[in-house]
CSV table of C-alpha atoms and ligand atoms in Angstrom, one decimal:
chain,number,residue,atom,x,y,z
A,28,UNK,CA,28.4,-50.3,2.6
A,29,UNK,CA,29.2,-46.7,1.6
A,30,UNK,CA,28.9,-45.0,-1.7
A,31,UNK,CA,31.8,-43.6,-3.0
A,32,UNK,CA,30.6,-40.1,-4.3
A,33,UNK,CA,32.8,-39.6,-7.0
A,34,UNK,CA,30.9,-37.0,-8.8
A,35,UNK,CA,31.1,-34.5,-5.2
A,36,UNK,CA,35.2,-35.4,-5.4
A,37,UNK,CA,35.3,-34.2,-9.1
A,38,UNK,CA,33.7,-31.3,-8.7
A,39,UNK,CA,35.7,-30.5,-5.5
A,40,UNK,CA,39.0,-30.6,-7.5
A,41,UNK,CA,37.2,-28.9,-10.1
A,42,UNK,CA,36.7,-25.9,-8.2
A,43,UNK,CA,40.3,-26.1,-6.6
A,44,UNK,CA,41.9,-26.0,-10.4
A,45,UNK,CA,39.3,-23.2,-11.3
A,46,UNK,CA,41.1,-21.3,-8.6
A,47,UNK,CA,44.5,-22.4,-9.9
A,48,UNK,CA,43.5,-21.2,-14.1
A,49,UNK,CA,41.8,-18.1,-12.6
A,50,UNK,CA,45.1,-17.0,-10.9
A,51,UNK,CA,47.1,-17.5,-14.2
A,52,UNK,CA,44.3,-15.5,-16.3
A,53,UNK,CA,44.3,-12.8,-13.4
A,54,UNK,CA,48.1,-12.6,-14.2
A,55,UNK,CA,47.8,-11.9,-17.6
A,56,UNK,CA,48.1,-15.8,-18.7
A,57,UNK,CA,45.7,-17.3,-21.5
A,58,UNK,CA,43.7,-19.6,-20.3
A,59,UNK,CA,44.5,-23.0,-20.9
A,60,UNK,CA,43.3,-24.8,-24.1
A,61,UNK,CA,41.9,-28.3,-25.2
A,62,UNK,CA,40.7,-29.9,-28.6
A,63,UNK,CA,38.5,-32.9,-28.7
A,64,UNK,CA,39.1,-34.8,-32.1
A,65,UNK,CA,36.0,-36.8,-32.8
A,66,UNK,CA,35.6,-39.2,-35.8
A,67,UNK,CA,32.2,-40.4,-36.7
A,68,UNK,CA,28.3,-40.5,-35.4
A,69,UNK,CA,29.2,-42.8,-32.3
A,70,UNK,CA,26.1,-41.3,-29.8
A,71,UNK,CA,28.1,-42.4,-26.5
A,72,UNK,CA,31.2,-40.4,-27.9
A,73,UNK,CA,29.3,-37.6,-28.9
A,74,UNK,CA,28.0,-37.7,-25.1
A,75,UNK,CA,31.5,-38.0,-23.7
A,76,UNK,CA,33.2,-35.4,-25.5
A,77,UNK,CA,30.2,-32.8,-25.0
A,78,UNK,CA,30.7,-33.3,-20.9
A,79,UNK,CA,34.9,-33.0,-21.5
A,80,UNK,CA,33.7,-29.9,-22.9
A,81,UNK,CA,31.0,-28.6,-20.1
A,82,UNK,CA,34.2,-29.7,-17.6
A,83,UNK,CA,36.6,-27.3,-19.3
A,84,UNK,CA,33.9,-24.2,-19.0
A,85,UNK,CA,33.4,-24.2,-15.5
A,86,UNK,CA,36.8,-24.7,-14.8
A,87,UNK,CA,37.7,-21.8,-17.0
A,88,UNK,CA,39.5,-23.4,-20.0
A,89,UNK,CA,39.0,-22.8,-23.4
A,90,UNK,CA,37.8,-25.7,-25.5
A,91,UNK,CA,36.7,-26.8,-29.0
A,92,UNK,CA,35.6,-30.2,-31.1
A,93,UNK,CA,37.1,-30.9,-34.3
A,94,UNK,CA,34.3,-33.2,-35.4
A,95,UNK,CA,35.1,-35.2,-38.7
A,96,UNK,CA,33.2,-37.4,-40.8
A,97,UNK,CA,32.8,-40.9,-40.5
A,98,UNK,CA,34.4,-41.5,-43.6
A,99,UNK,CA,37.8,-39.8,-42.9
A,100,UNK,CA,40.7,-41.6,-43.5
A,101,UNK,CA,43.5,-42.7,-41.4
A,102,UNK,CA,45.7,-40.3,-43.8
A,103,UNK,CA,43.1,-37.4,-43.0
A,104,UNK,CA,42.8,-38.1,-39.6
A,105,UNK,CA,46.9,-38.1,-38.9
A,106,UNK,CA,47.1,-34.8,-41.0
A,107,UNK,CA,45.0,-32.9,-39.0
A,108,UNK,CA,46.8,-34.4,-35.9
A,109,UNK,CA,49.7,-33.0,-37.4
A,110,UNK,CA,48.2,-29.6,-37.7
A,111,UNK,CA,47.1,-29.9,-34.1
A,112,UNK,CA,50.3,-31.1,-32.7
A,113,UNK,CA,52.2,-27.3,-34.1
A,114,UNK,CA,49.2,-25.1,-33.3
A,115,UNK,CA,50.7,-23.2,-30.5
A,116,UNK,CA,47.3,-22.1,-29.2
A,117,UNK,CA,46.4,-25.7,-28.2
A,118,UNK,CA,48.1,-27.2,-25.2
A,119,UNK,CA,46.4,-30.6,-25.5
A,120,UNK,CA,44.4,-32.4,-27.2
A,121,UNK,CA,42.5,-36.0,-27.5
A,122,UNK,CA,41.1,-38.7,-30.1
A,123,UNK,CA,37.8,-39.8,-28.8
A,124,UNK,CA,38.0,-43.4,-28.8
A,125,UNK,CA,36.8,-45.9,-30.4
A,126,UNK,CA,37.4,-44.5,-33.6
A,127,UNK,CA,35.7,-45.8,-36.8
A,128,UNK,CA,36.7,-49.2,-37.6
A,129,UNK,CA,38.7,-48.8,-40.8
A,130,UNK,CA,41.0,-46.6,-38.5
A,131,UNK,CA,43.8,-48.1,-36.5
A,132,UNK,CA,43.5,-46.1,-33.8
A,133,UNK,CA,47.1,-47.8,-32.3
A,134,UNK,CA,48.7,-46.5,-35.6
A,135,UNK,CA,47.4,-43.2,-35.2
A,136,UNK,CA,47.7,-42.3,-31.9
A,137,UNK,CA,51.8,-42.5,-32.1
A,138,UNK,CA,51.3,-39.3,-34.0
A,139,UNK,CA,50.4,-37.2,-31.3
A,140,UNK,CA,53.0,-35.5,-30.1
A,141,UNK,CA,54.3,-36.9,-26.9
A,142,UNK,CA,53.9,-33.0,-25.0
A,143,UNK,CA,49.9,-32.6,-26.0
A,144,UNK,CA,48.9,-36.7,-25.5
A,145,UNK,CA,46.4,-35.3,-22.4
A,146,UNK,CA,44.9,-39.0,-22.6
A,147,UNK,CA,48.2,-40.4,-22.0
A,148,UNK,CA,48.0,-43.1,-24.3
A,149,UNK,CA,51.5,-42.1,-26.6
A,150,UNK,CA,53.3,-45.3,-26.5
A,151,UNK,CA,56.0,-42.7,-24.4
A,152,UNK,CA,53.6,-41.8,-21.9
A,153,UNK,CA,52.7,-45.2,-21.0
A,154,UNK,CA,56.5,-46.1,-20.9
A,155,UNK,CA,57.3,-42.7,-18.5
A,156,UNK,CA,53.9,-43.9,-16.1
A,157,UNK,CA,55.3,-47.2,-15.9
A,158,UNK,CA,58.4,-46.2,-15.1
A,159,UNK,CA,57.1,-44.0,-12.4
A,160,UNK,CA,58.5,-40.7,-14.3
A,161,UNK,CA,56.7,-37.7,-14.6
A,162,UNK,CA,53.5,-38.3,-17.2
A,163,UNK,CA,50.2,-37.9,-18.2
A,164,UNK,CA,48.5,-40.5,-16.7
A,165,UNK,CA,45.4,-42.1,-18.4
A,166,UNK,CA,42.1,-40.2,-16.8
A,167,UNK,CA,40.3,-43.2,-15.5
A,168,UNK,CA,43.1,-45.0,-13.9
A,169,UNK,CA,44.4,-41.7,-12.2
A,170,UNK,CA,40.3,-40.9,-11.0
A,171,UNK,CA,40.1,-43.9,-9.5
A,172,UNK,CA,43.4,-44.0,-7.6
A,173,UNK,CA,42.3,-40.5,-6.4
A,174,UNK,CA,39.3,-41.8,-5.0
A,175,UNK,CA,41.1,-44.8,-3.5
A,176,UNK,CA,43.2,-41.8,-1.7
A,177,UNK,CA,40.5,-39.4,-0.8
A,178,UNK,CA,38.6,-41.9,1.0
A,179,UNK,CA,41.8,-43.3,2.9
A,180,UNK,CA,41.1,-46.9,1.2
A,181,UNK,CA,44.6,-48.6,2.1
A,182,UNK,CA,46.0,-50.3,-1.1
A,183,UNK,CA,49.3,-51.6,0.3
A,184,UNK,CA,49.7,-55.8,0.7
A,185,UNK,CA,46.2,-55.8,-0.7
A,186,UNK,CA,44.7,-58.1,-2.9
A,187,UNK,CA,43.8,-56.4,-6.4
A,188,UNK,CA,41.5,-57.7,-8.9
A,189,UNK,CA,41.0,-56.0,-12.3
A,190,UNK,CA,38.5,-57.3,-14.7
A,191,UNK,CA,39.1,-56.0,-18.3
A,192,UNK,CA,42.9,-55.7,-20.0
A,193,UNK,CA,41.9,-52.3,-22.1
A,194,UNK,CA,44.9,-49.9,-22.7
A,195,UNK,CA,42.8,-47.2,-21.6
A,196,UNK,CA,41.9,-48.7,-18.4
A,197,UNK,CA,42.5,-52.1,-17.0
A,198,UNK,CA,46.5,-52.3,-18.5
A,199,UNK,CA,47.5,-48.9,-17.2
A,200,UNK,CA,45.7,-49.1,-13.7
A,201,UNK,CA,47.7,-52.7,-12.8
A,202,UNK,CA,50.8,-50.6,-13.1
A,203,UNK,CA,49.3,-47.9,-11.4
A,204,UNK,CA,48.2,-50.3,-8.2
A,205,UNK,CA,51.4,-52.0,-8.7
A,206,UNK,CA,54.0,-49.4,-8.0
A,207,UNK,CA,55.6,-47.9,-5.1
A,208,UNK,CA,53.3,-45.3,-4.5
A,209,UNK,CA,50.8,-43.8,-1.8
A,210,UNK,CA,47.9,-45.6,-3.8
A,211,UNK,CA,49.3,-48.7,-4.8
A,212,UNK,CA,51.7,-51.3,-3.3
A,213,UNK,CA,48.9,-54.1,-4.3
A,214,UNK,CA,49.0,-57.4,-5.7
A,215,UNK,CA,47.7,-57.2,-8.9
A,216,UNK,CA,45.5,-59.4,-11.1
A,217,UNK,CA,44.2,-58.5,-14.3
A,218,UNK,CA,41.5,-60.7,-16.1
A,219,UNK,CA,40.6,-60.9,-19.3
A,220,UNK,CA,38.6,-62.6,-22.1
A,221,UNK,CA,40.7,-65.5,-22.0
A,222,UNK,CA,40.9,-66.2,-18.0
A,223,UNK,CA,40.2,-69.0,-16.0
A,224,UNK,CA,38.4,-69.4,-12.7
A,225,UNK,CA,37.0,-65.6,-13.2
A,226,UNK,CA,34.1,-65.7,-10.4
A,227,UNK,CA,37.0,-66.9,-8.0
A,228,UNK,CA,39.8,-64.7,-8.5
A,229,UNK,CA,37.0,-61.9,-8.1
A,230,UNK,CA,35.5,-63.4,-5.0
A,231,UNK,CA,39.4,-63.5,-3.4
A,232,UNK,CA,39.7,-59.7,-4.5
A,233,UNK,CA,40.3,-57.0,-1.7
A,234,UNK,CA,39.6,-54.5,-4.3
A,235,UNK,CA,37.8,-55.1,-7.2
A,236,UNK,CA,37.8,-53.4,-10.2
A,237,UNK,CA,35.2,-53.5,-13.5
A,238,UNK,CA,36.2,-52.7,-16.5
A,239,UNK,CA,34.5,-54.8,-18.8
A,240,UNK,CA,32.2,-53.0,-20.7
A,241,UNK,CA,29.1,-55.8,-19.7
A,242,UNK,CA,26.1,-54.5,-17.8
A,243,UNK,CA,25.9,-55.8,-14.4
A,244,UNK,CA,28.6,-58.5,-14.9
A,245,UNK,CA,29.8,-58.6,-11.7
A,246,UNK,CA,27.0,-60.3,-9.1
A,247,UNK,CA,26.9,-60.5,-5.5
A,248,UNK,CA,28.4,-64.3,-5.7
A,249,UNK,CA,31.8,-62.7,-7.3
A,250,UNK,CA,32.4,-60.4,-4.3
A,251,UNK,CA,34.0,-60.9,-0.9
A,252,UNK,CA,32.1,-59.5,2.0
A,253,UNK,CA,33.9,-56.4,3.0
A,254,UNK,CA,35.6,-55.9,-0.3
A,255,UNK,CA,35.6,-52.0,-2.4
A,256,UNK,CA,33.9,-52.4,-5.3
A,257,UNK,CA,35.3,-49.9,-8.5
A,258,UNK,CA,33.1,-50.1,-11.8
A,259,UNK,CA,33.9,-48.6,-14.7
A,260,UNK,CA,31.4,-49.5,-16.6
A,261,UNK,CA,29.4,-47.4,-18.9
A,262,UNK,CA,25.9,-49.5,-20.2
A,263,UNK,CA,22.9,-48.9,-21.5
A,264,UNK,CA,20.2,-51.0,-21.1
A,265,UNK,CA,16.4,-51.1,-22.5
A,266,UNK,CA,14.4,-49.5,-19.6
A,267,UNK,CA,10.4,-49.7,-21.5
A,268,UNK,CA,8.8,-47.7,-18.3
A,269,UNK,CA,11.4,-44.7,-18.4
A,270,UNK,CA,10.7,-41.4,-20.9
A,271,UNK,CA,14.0,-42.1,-22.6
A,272,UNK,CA,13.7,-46.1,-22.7
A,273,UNK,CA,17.0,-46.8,-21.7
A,274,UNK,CA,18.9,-46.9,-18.5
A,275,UNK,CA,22.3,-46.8,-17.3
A,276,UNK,CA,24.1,-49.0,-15.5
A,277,UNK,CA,27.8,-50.3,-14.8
A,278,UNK,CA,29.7,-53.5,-15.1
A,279,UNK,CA,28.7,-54.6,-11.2
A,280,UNK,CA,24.8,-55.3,-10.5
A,281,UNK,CA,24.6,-52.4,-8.2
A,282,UNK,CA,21.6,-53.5,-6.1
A,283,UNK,CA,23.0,-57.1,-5.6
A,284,UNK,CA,26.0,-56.3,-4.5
A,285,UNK,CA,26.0,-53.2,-2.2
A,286,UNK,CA,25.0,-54.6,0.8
A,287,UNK,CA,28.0,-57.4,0.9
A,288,UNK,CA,30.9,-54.6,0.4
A,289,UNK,CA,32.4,-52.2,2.3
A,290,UNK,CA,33.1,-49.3,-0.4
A,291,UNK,CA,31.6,-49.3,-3.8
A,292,UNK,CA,31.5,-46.2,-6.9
A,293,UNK,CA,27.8,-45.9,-8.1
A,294,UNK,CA,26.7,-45.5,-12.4
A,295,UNK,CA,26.3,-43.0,-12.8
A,296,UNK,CA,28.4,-40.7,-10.3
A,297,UNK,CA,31.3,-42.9,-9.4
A,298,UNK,CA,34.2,-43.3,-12.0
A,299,UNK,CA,32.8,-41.4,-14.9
A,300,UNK,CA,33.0,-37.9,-13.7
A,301,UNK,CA,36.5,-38.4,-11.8
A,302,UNK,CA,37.7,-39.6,-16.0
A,303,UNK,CA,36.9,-36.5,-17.0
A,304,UNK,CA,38.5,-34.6,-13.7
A,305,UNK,CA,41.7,-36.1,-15.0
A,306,UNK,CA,41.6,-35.1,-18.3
A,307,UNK,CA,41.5,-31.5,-16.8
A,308,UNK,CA,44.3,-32.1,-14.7
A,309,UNK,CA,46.2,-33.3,-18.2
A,310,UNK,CA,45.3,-30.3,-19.6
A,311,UNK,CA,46.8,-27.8,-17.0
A,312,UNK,CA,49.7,-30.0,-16.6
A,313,UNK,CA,49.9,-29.8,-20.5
A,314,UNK,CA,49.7,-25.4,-20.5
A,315,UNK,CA,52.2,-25.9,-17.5
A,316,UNK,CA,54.9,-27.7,-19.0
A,317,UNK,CA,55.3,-29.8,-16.0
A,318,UNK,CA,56.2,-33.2,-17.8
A,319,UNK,CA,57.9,-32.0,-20.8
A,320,UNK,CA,59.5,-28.8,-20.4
A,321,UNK,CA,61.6,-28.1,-24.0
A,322,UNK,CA,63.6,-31.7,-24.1
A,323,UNK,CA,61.9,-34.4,-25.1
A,324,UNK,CA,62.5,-37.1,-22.8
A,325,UNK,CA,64.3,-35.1,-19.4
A,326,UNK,CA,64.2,-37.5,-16.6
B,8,LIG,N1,37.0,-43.6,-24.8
B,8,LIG,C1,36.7,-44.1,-23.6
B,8,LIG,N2,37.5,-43.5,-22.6
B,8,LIG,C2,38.3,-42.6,-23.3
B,8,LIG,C3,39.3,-41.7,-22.9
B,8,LIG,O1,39.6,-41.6,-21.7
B,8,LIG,N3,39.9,-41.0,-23.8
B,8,LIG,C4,39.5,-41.1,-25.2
B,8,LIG,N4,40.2,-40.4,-26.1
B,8,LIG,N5,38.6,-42.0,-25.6
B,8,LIG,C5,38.0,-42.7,-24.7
């Protein structure tokens, strides 16, 4: 088996977009701009957003974090969204998710306007991916097709397995695998909480995907020798003989199952860095005007 290194691939198109946002800067262009919205004391959030925000400074964009309370309310929370979506100086922005739990995050993520949704998870966004029109694809599903390019892993006829039915990953990466494109042309199967037979759809998988948010879920016995292995997965787990206590580790049982694939993304290094890559790639598309230009919907 291989690792697939997705943390050298992000920073590799890291350094290729610093080139593109330098040339625009050079030219007299600001640089392009992000906001991170994030609600609440949730520690792994907090994490997240602080690394979007590290990403956007070596690539040369400007970046800020609107942190609210935890007890903001879903009227606040859509105001200042409102604010965001006519501030000219930002050309995206996101809602670090989950979000408190007496927020509706589906209710207020429809308020972001449709042309700074850099997490592509606007209810028009999803409809324009899945149609295969120009969009802002959901970070995580677009990293991990780009590492299914980068390292030539053929996709077409092949047998696709996705465990987990989130709307931020598993949902939009079936379509994603699905379509008529250079990295999909699969055959798709998306498990989820209420499935049947889960160990053997996963062992039939050609690619197989984790998304499941349980540590080491996926075992050796649910893998097909020669299969690529993609996990998502983002755990901690109590660690006594480390200085911090804790370790982390991804939905597949890393150790288990590496020597029985042919491909597989390591936690950390894998999938998480190549999210946050995509986010970027959002964001320039976002100062660019490359999916909405001044109509709405132009197809
Ligand atoms: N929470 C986990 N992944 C994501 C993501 O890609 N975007 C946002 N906004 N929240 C998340």
């Amino acid at each position: 088996m291989a690792d697939i290194d997705g943390k050298s691939l992000a920073l590799q198109m890291q350094e290729q977009l610093a080139r593109e946002i330098q040339s625009a800067v050079a030219a007299g262009m600001r640089p392009p701009h992000l906001v991170a919205v994030l609600v609440g004391d949730n520690p792994a959030s907090k994490t997240y957003v602080r690394n979007k925000m590290l990403a956007c400074k070596r690539v040369g964009m400007t970046s800020k974090i609107l942190a609210l309370p935890e007890e903001t309310t879903e009227e606040e929370l859509i105001e200042h969204i409102n604010v965001l979506n006519t501030d000219a100086s930002v050309d995206g922005f996101i809602v670090q998710l989950p979000l408190p739990r007496h927020i509706n995050s589906t209710k207020v993520l429809v308020h972001i306007a449709a042309e700074k949704d850099v997490d592509g998870f606007h209810p028009l966004n999803i409809g324009r991916m899945t149609l295969g029109l120009p969009s802002y694809t959901p970070a995580t599903p677009w990293g991990i097709t780009q590492m299914l390019l980068h390292y030539d892993i053929p996709t077409e006829g092949k047998q696709c397995v996705i465990l987990g039915r989130s709307n931020i990953v598993g949902r939009p990466l079936s379509i994603l695998l699905s379509q008529n494109a250079p990295y999909g042309n699969a055959t798709v199967t998306v498990l989820h909480s209420r499935s049947r037979n889960v160990q053997r759809h996963c062992r039939e998988a050609d690619i197989l995907i984790a998304a499941i948010g349980k540590p080491q879920f996926v075992g050796a016995d649910m893998v097909k020798e020669g299969a690529v292995v993609i996990d998502v997965g983002i755990n901690k787990i109590p660690a006594p003989d480390t200085p911090k206590g804790y370790r982390i580790v991804g939905d597949v049982d890393y150790e288990s199952v590496k020597d029985k694939c042919a491909w597989i993304t390591p936690v950390p290094g894998g999938v998480g860095p190549m999210t946050v890559t995509g986010l970027l790639y959002n964001t320039w598309k976002a100062y660019r005007r490359e999916v909405y230009h001044s109509v709405p919907v132009e197809v």
